[in-house]
Protein backbone atom coordinates (compact mmCIF):
# COMPACT_ATOMS: atom_id res chain seq x y z
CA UNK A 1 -16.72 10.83 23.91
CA UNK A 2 -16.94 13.62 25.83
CA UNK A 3 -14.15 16.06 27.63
CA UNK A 4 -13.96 17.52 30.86
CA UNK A 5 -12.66 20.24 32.21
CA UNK A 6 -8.59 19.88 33.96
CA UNK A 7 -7.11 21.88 36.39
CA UNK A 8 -4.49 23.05 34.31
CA UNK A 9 -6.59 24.66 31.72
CA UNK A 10 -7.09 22.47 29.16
CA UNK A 11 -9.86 19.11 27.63
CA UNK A 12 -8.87 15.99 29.75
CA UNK A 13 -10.31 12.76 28.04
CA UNK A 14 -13.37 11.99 30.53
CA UNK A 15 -12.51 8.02 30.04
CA UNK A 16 -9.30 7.26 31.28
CA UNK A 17 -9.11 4.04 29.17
CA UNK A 18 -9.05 5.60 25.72
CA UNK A 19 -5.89 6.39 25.04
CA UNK A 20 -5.88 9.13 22.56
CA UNK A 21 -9.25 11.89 22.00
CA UNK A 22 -10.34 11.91 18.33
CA UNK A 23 -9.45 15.08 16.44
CA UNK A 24 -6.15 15.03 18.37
CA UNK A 25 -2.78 14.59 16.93
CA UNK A 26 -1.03 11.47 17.21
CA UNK A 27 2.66 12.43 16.50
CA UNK A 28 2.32 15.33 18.66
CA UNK A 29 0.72 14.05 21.95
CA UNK A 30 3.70 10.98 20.96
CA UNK A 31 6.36 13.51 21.45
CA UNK A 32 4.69 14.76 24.80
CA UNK A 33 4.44 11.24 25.93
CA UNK A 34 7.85 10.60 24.72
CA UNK A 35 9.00 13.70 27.42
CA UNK A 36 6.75 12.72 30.16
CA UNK A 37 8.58 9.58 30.10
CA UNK A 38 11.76 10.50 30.32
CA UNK A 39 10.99 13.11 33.02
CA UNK A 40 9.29 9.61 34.71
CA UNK A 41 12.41 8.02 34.33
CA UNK A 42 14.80 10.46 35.70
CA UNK A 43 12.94 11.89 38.38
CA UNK A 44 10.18 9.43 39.25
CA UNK A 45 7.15 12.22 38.86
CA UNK A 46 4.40 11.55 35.83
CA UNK A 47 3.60 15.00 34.35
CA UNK A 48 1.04 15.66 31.94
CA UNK A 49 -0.42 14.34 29.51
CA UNK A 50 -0.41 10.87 30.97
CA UNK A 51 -3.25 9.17 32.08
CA UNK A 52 -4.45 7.90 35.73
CA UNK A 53 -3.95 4.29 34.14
CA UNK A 54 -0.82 4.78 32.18
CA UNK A 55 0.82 6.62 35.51
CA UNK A 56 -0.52 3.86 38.07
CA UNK A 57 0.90 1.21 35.75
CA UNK A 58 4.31 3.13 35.08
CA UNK A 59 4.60 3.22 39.28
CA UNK A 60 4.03 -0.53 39.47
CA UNK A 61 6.45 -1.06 36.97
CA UNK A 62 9.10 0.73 38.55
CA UNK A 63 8.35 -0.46 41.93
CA UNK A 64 8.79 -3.91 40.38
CA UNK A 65 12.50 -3.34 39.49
CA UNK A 66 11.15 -3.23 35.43
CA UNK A 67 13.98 -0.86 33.55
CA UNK A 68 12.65 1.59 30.62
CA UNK A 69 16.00 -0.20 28.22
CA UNK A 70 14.85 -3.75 29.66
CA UNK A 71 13.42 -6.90 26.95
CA UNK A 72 10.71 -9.57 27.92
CA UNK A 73 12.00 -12.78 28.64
CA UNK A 74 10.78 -15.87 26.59
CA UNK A 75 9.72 -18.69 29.02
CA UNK A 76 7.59 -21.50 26.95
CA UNK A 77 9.19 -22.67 24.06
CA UNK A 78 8.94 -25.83 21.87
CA UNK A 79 6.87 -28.58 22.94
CA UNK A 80 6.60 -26.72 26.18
CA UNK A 81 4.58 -23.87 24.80
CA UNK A 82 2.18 -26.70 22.43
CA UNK A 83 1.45 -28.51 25.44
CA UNK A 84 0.83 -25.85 27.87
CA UNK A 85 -1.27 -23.67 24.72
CA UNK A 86 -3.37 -26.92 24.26
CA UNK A 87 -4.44 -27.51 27.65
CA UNK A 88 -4.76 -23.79 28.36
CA UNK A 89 -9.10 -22.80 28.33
CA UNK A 90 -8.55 -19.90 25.24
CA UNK A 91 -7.08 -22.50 23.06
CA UNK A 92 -11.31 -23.31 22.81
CA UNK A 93 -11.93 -20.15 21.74
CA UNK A 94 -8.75 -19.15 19.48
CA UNK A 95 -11.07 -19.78 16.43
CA UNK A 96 -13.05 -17.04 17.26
CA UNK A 97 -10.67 -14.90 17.81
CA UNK A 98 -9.49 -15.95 14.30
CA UNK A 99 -12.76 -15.16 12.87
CA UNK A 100 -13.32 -11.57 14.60
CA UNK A 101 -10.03 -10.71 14.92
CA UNK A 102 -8.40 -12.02 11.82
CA UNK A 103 -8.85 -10.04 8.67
CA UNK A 104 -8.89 -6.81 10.79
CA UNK A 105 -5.29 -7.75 11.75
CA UNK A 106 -4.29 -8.55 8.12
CA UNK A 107 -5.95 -5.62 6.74
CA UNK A 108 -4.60 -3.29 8.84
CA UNK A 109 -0.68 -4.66 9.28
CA UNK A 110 -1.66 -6.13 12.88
CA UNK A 111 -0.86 -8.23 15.24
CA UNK A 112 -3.79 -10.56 17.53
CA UNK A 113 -1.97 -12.21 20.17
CA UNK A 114 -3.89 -14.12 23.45
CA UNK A 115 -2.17 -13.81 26.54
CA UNK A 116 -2.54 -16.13 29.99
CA UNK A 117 -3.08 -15.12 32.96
CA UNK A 118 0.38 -14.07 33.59
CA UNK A 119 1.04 -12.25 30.46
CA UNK A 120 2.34 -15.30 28.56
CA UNK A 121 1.71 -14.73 25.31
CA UNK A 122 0.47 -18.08 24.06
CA UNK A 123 -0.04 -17.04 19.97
CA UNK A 124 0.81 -13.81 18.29
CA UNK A 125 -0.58 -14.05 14.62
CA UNK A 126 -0.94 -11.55 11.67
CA UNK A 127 0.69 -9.78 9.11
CA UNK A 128 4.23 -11.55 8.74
CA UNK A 129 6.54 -8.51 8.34
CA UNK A 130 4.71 -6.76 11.16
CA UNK A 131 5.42 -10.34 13.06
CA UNK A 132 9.27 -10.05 12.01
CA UNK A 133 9.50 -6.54 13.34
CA UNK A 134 7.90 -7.27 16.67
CA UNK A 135 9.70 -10.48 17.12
CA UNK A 136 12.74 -8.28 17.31
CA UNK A 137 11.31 -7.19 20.51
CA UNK A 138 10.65 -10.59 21.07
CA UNK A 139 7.00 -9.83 21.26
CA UNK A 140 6.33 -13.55 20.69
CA UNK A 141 4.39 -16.96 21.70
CA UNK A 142 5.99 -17.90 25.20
CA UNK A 143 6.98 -14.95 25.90
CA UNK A 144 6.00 -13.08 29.37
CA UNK A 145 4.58 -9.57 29.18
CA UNK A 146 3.12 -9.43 32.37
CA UNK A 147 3.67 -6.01 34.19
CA UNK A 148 6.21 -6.81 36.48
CA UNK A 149 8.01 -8.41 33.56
CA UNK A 150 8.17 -5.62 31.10
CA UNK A 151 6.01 -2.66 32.21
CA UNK A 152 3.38 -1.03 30.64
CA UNK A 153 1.44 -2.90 28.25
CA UNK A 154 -2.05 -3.39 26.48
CA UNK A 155 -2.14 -6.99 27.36
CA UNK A 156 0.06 -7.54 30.50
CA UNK A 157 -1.87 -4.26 31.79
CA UNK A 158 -5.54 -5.43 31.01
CA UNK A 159 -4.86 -9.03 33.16
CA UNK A 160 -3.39 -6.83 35.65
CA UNK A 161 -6.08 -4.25 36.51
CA UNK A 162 -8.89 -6.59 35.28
CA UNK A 163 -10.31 -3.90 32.73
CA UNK A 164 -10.52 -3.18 28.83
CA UNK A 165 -7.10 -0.30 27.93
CA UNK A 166 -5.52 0.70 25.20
CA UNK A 167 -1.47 1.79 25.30
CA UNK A 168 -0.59 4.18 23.14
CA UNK A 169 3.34 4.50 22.08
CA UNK A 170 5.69 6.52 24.43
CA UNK A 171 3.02 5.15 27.39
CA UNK A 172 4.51 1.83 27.05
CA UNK A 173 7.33 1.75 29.78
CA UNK A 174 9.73 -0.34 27.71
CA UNK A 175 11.32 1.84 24.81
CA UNK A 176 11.51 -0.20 22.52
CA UNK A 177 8.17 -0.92 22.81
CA UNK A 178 7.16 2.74 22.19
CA UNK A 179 6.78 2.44 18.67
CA UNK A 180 3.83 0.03 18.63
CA UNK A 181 -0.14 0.60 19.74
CA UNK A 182 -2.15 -1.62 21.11
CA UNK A 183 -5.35 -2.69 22.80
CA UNK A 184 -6.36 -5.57 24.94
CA UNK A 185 -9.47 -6.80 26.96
CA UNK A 186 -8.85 -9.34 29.72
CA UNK A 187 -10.91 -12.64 29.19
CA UNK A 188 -12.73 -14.18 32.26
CA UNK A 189 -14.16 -17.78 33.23
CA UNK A 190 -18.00 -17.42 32.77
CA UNK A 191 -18.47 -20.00 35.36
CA UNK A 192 -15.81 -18.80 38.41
CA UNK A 193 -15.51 -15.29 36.97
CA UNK A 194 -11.55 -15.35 37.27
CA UNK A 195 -9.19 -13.63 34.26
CA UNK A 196 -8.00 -16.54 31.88
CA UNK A 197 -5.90 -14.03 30.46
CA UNK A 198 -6.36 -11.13 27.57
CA UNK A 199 -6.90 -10.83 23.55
CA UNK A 200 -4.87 -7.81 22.32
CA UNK A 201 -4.63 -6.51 18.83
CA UNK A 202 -1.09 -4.46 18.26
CA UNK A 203 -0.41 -2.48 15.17
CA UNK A 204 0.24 1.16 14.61
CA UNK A 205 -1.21 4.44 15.33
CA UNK A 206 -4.59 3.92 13.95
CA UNK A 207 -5.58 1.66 16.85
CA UNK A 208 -5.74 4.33 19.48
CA UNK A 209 -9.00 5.11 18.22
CA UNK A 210 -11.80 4.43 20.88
CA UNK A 211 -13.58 2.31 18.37
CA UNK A 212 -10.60 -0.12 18.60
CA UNK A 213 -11.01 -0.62 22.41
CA UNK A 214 -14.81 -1.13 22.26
CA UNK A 215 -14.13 -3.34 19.56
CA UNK A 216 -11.59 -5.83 21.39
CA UNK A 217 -13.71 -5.51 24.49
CA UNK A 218 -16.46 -7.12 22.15
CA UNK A 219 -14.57 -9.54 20.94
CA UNK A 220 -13.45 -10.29 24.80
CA UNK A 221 -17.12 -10.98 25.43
CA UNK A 222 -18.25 -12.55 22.38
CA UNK A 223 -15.21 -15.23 23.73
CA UNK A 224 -17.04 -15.51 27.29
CA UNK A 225 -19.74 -16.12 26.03
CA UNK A 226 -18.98 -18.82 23.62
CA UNK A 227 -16.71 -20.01 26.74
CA UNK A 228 -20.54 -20.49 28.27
CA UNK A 229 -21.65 -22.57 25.38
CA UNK A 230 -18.59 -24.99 25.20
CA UNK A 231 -19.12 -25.59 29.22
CA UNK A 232 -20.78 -28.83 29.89
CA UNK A 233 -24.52 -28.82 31.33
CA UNK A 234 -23.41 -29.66 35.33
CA UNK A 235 -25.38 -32.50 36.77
CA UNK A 236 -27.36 -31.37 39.95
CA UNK A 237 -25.08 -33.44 41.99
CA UNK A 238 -21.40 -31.78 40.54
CA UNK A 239 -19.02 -31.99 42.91
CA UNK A 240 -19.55 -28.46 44.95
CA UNK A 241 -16.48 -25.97 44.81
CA UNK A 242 -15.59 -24.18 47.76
CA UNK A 243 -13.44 -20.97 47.31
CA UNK A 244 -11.43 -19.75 50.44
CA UNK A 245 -8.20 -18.24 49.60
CA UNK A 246 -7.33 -14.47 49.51
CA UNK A 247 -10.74 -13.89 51.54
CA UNK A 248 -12.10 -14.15 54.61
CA UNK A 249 -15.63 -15.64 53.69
CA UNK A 250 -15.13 -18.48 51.48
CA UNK A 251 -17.87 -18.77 48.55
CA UNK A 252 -19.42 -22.18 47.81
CA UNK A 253 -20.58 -23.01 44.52
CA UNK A 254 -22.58 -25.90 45.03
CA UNK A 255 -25.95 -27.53 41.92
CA UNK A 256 -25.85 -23.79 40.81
CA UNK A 257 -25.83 -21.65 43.66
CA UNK A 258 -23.43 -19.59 44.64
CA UNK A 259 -23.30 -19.21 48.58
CA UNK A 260 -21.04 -16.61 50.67
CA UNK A 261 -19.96 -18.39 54.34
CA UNK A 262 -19.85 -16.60 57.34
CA UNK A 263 -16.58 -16.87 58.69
CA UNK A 264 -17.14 -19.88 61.34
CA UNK A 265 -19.18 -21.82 58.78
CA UNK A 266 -16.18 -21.01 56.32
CA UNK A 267 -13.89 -22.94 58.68
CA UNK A 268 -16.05 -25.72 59.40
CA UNK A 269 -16.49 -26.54 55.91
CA UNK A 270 -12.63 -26.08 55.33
CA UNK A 271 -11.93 -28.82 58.02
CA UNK A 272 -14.61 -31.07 56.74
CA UNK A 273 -13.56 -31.13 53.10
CA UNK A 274 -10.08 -32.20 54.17
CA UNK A 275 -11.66 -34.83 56.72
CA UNK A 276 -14.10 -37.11 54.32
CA UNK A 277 -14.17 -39.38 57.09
CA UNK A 278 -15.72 -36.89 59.21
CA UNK A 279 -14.79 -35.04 62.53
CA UNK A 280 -16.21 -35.78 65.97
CA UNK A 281 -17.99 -32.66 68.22
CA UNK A 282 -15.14 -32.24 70.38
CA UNK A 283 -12.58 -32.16 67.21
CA UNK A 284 -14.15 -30.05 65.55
CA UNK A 285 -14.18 -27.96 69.13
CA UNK A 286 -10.47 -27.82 69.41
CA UNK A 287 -9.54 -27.46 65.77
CA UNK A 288 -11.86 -23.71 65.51
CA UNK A 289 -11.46 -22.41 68.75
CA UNK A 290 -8.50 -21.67 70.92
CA UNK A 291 -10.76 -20.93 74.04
CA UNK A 292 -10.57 -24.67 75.26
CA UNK A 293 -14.24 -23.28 77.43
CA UNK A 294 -16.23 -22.93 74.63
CA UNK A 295 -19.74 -24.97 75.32
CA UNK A 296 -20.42 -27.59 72.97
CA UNK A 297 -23.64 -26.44 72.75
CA UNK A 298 -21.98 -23.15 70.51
CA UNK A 299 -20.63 -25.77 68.02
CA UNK A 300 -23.65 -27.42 67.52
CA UNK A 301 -25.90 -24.00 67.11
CA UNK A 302 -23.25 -23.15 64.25
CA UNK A 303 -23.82 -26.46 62.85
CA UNK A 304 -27.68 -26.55 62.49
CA UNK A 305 -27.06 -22.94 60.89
CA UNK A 306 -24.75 -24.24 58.29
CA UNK A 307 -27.19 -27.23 57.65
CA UNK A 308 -29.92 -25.26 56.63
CA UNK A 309 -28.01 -22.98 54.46
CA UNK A 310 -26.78 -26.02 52.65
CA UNK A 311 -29.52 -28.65 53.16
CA UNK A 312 -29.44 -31.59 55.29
CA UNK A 313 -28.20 -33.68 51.88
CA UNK A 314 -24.93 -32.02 51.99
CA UNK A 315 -23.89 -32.17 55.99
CA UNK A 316 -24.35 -35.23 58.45
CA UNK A 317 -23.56 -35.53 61.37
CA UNK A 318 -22.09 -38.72 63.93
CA UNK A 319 -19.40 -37.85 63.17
CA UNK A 320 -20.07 -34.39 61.29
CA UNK A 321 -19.00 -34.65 57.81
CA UNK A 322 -19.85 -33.78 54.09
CA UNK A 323 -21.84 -36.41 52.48
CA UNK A 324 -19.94 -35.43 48.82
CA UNK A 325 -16.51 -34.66 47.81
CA UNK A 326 -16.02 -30.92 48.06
CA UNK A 327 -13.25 -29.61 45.76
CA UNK A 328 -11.61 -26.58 47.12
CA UNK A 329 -8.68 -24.25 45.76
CA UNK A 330 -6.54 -25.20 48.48
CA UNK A 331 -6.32 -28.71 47.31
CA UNK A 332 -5.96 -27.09 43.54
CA UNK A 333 -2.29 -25.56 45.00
CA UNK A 334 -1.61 -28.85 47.21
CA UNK A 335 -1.72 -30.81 44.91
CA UNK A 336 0.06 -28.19 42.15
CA UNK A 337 2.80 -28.34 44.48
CA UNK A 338 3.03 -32.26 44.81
CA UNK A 339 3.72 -32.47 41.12
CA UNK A 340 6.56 -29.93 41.13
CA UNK A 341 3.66 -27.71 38.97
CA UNK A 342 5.32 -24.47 40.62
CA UNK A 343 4.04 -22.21 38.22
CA UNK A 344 0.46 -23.22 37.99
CA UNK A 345 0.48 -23.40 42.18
CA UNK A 346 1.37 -19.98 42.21
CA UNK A 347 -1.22 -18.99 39.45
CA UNK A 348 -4.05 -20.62 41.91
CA UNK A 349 -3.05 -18.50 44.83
CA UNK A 350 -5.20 -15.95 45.44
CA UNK A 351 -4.05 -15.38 48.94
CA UNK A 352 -3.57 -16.49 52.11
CA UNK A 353 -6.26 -18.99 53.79
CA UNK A 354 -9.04 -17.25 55.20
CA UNK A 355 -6.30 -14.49 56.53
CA UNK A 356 -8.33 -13.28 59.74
CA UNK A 357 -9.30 -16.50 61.01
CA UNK A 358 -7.74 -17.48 64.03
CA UNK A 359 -9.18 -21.36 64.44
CA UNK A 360 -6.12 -23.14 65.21
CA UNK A 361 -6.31 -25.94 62.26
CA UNK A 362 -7.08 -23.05 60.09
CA UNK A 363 -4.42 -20.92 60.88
CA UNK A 364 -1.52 -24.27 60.89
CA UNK A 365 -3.31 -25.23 57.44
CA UNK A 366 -2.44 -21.47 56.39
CA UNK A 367 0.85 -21.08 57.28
CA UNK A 368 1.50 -24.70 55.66
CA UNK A 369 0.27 -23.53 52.43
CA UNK A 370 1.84 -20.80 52.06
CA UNK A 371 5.62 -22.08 53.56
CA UNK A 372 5.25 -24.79 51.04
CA UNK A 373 4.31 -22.73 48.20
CA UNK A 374 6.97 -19.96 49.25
CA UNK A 375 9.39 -22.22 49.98
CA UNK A 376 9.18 -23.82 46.50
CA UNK A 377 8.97 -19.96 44.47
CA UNK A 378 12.86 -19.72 46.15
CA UNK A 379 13.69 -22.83 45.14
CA UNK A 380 12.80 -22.41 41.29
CA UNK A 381 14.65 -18.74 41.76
CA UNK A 382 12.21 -17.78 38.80
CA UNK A 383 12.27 -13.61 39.09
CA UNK A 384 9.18 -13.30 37.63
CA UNK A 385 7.23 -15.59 40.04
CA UNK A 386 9.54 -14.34 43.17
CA UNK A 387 8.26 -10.35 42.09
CA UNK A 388 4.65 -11.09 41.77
CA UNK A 389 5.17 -12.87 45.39
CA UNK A 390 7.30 -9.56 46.92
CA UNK A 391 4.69 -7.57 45.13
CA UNK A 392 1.46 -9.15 46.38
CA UNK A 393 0.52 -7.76 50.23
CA UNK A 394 1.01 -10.70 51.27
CA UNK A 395 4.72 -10.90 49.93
CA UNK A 396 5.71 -7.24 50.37
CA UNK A 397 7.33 -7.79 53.95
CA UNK A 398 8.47 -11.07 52.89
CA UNK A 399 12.47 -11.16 53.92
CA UNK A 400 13.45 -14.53 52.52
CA UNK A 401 11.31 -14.23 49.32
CA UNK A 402 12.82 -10.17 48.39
CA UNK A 403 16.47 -11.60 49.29
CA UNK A 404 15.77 -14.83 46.74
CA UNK A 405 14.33 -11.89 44.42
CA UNK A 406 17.61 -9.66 44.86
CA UNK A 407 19.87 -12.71 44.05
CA UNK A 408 18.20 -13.05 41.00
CA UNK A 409 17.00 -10.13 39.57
CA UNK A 410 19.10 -7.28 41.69
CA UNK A 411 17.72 -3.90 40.45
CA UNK A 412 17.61 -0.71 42.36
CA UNK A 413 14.28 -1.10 43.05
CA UNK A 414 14.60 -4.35 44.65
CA UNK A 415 17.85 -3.89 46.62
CA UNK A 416 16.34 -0.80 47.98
CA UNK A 417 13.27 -2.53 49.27
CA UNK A 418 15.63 -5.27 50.54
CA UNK A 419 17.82 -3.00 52.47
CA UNK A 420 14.96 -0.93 53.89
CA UNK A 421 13.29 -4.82 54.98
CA UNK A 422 16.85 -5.97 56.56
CA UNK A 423 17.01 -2.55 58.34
CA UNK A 424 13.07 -2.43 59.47
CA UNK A 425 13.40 -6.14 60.74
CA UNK A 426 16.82 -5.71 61.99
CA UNK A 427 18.04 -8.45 60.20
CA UNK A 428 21.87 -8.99 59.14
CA UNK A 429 22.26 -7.38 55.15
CA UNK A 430 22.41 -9.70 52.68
CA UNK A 431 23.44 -7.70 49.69
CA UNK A 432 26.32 -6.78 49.12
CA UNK A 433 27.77 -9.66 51.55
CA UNK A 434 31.29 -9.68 51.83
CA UNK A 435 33.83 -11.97 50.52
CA UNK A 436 35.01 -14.58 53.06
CA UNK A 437 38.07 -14.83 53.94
C-alpha cells in the first residue's frame, strides 16, 4: 500500500479504508485517536490523524443525536429474532460464512457477526469469552448498530456508505466501543443489487491489518456469489419488477433485462400496474398531465414508444393495459404497511415516488405513500426508525416527524434541529411546552 504525501508534512495512508499503515504503531496512533476524539467531542472539529471516512461517519453520528457515553439498544429478541433471522436472505449463506469465517475467528479470539440492513445484528459467533466481554457492550444478536444508533462502526458503517472499512479503536464513536477492532463488507442482492446487510469480523488490534479488510471483502463476495447460485433459474415469463422509488426514472426488470424509463413512460407504467383492468386514452390523459389541452395524439406517440421498448406482448391497448402482473416496490411498502409490518415498510423505502414528476395521479399516489408510511413511523415512536426518516433528505425538513423524534429521543442534536425547523417554518415550539394550567 502505498503513501502519499499530506499537507501537514507527514505519509497519509493513500486508501482511506485501511485503517491503520503497516509498520505503524498501534498503541500509539490509539492514543492519537483517543485525543482526536475527545477534541471531536468537545469542540465538534476532527483533527488529525483521522480519516475522511472515520470523520464523515463521526459528523453523521453526531448530527444524529448519537452520544460518545451512549449503548446500542437490543430490538429482536426471542422468537422474534429466530423468526425474523430465518426469513432474512443471509440466513442462506450463514454456512459460508461459518466455513470462511469460522476458524479465523476462533483462532484469533474473534468475533463474526452478520448484520441486516439496518445494522441489526442477526448472529454474533466466536470465541466465548471474547462473546462475554462484548456482550457487556451488548454487542449481540438483535441488537441495532446502525449509525444513527450507535455511531461509528465496522458493520453499521459498511451498510451505511455501501463500501468495504475497517474501524480501528478510539475511531469508533461510542467509548466503550473503543477497545475493540473490526472490519466489515456490506453484502448485496446479486439479482436487484441492494445491501442485505454486512459480515464483520471484531477482535483486537491485529485486525487493522489491510489483509483483514481484503479478506472480509472476499468473503462478502464469495457470499454474493453463492447468493447467485441458490437463486432460482427465472422462467422467461417472471413476473417483471418495476423499480420507481427514490428516482426519477423507474428501472424495469422484466425476462432478464434490465430497462431505464424515461420519465413519462415511468408514469404510464406506474398507473398501469395499479390498474390491471386497464385505463382508457382520455384517463390516462388526465391522470399524467395537468394541462387539460394536451392532444391525444401526444399520449398515443408516448405509447407506441413505450411498446416497442417493451414489446407488443407486454402492453395492449383498448383499454391500454399490461398484459402481466407487474410487481413494483410501491406495492412492496403498501402492502408492508397493511400488515402493521412498520419496520420492513420503512426498510423498502428508498424515497419518494418518482420525486420530480408532476402527473397528477403520480404526485396524489406520492404524497399517499409517504403520509401513510410517515404517519405510521410516529405512531410506533421507534427513535431509530423516526432518525433515519429526519435524517434522509426527504425527512430533514420534516416538522411532525423531528417533533415525534424529540419526544422520544430528545438530544441536543435533535432539539436543536427542532427549534431551528419551528423557527424557519414559523411554527409554535414544541419543546419545552409549558405546563398547563
Amino acid at each position: 500500500m502505498s503513501t502519499t504525501a499530506s499537507p501537514f508534512g507527514e505519509a497519509e495512508l493513500s486508501d482511506p479504508w485501511v485503517a491503520l499503515e503497516p509498520g505503524a504503531d498501534p498503541a500509539e496512533h490509539a492514543r492519537m485517536l483517543r485525543r482526536a476524539h475527545e477534541t471531536f467531542t468537545e469542540a465538534g472539529t476532527v483533527p488529525r490523524p483521522v480519516r475522511s471516512v472515520v470523520a464523515d461517519s463521526w459528523r453523521r453520528s453526531a448530527r444524529a443525536g448519537v452520544g460518545p457515553d451512549g449503548t446500542a439498544d437490543v430490538e429482536l429478541m426471542d422468537g422474534d429474532l429466530g423468526a425474523y433471522r430465518a426469513e432474512h436472505p443471509l440466513a442462506r449463506v450463514m454456512p459460508l460464512f461459518r466455513e470462511l469465517l469460522g476458524t479465523f475467528a476462533a483462532d484469533g479470539a474473534h468475533l463474526l457477526a452478520v448484520c441486516d440492513e439496518h445494522g441489526r445484528l442477526l448472529w454474533v459467533e466466536g470465541d466465548p469469552s471474547t462473546r462475554s466481554r462484548a456482550g457487556r457492550m451488548n454487542f449481540v444478536p438483535g441488537a441495532r448498530w446502525a449509525e444513527t444508533s450507535v455511531g461509528t462502526n465496522a458493520p453499521g458503517t459498511a451498510v451505511a456508505v455501501d463500501r468495504p472499512v475497517q474501524v480501528f479503536t478510539a475511531e469508533h464513536f461510542i467509548r466503550r466501543v473503543q477497545p475493540w477492532t473490526c472490519a466489515a463488507a456490506p453484502v448485496h442482492d446479486p439479482r436487484s443489487g441492494r445491501v442485505l446487510g454486512a459480515v464483520d469480523i471484531t477482535g483486537g488490534d491485529g485486525l487493522a491489518h489491510p489483509h483483514s479488510l481484503g479478506f472480509v471483502q472476499a468473503v462478502a463476495r464469495a457470499a454474493e456469489s453463492h447468493l447467485a447460485l441458490l437463486a432460482p433459474q427465472r422462467p422467461a415469463l417472471d413476473t417483471p419488477e418495476l423499480t420507481v422509488l427514490g428516482r426519477d426514472e423507474a428501472q424495469l426488470l422484466v425476462e432478464g433485462r434490465r430497462i431505464r424509463l424515461s420519465r413519462r413512460h415511468s408514469e404510464i407504467l406506474v398507473l398501469l400496474a395499479r390498474h390491471p383492468e386497464g385505463l382508457t386514452g382520455d384517463e390516462l390523459l388526465c391522470a399524467l398531465y395537468e394541462d387539460e389541452s394536451v392532444p391525444p395524439v401526444t399520449l398515443r406517440a408516448e405509447l407506441a414508444r413505450l411498446r416497442r421498448l417493451l414489446g407488443p406482448s407486454l402492453l395492449a391497448s383498448r383499454p391500454y393495459r399490461l398484459t402481466v402482473p407487474v410487481e413494483s416496490d410501491v406495492a412492496v411498502v403498501e402492502r408492508r404497511l397493511e400488515t402493521g409490518a412498520v419496520t420492513a415498510a420503512a426498510a423498502a423505502y428508498a424515497g419518494p415516488l418518482l420525486p420530480g414528476s408532476q402527473a397528477p395521479a403520480v404526485v396524489r399516489l406520492r404524497r399517499r405513500l409517504a403520509d401513510g408510511l410517515r404517519t405510521a413511523l410516529i405512531a410506533r415512536r421507534d427513535p431509530d426508525l423516526l432518525a433515519d426518516w429526519a435524517h434522509a433528505a426527504w425527512g430533514e425538513d420534516d416538522l411532525d416527524v423531528w417533533r415525534a423524534l424529540a419526544a422520544v429521543r430528545p438530544t441536543a442534536a435533535v432539539r436543536a434541529r427542532l427549534a431551528s425547523l419551528e423557527a424557519e417554518l414559523s411554527a409554535p415550539p414544541a419543546w419545552p411546552r409549558p405546563a398547563v394550567r
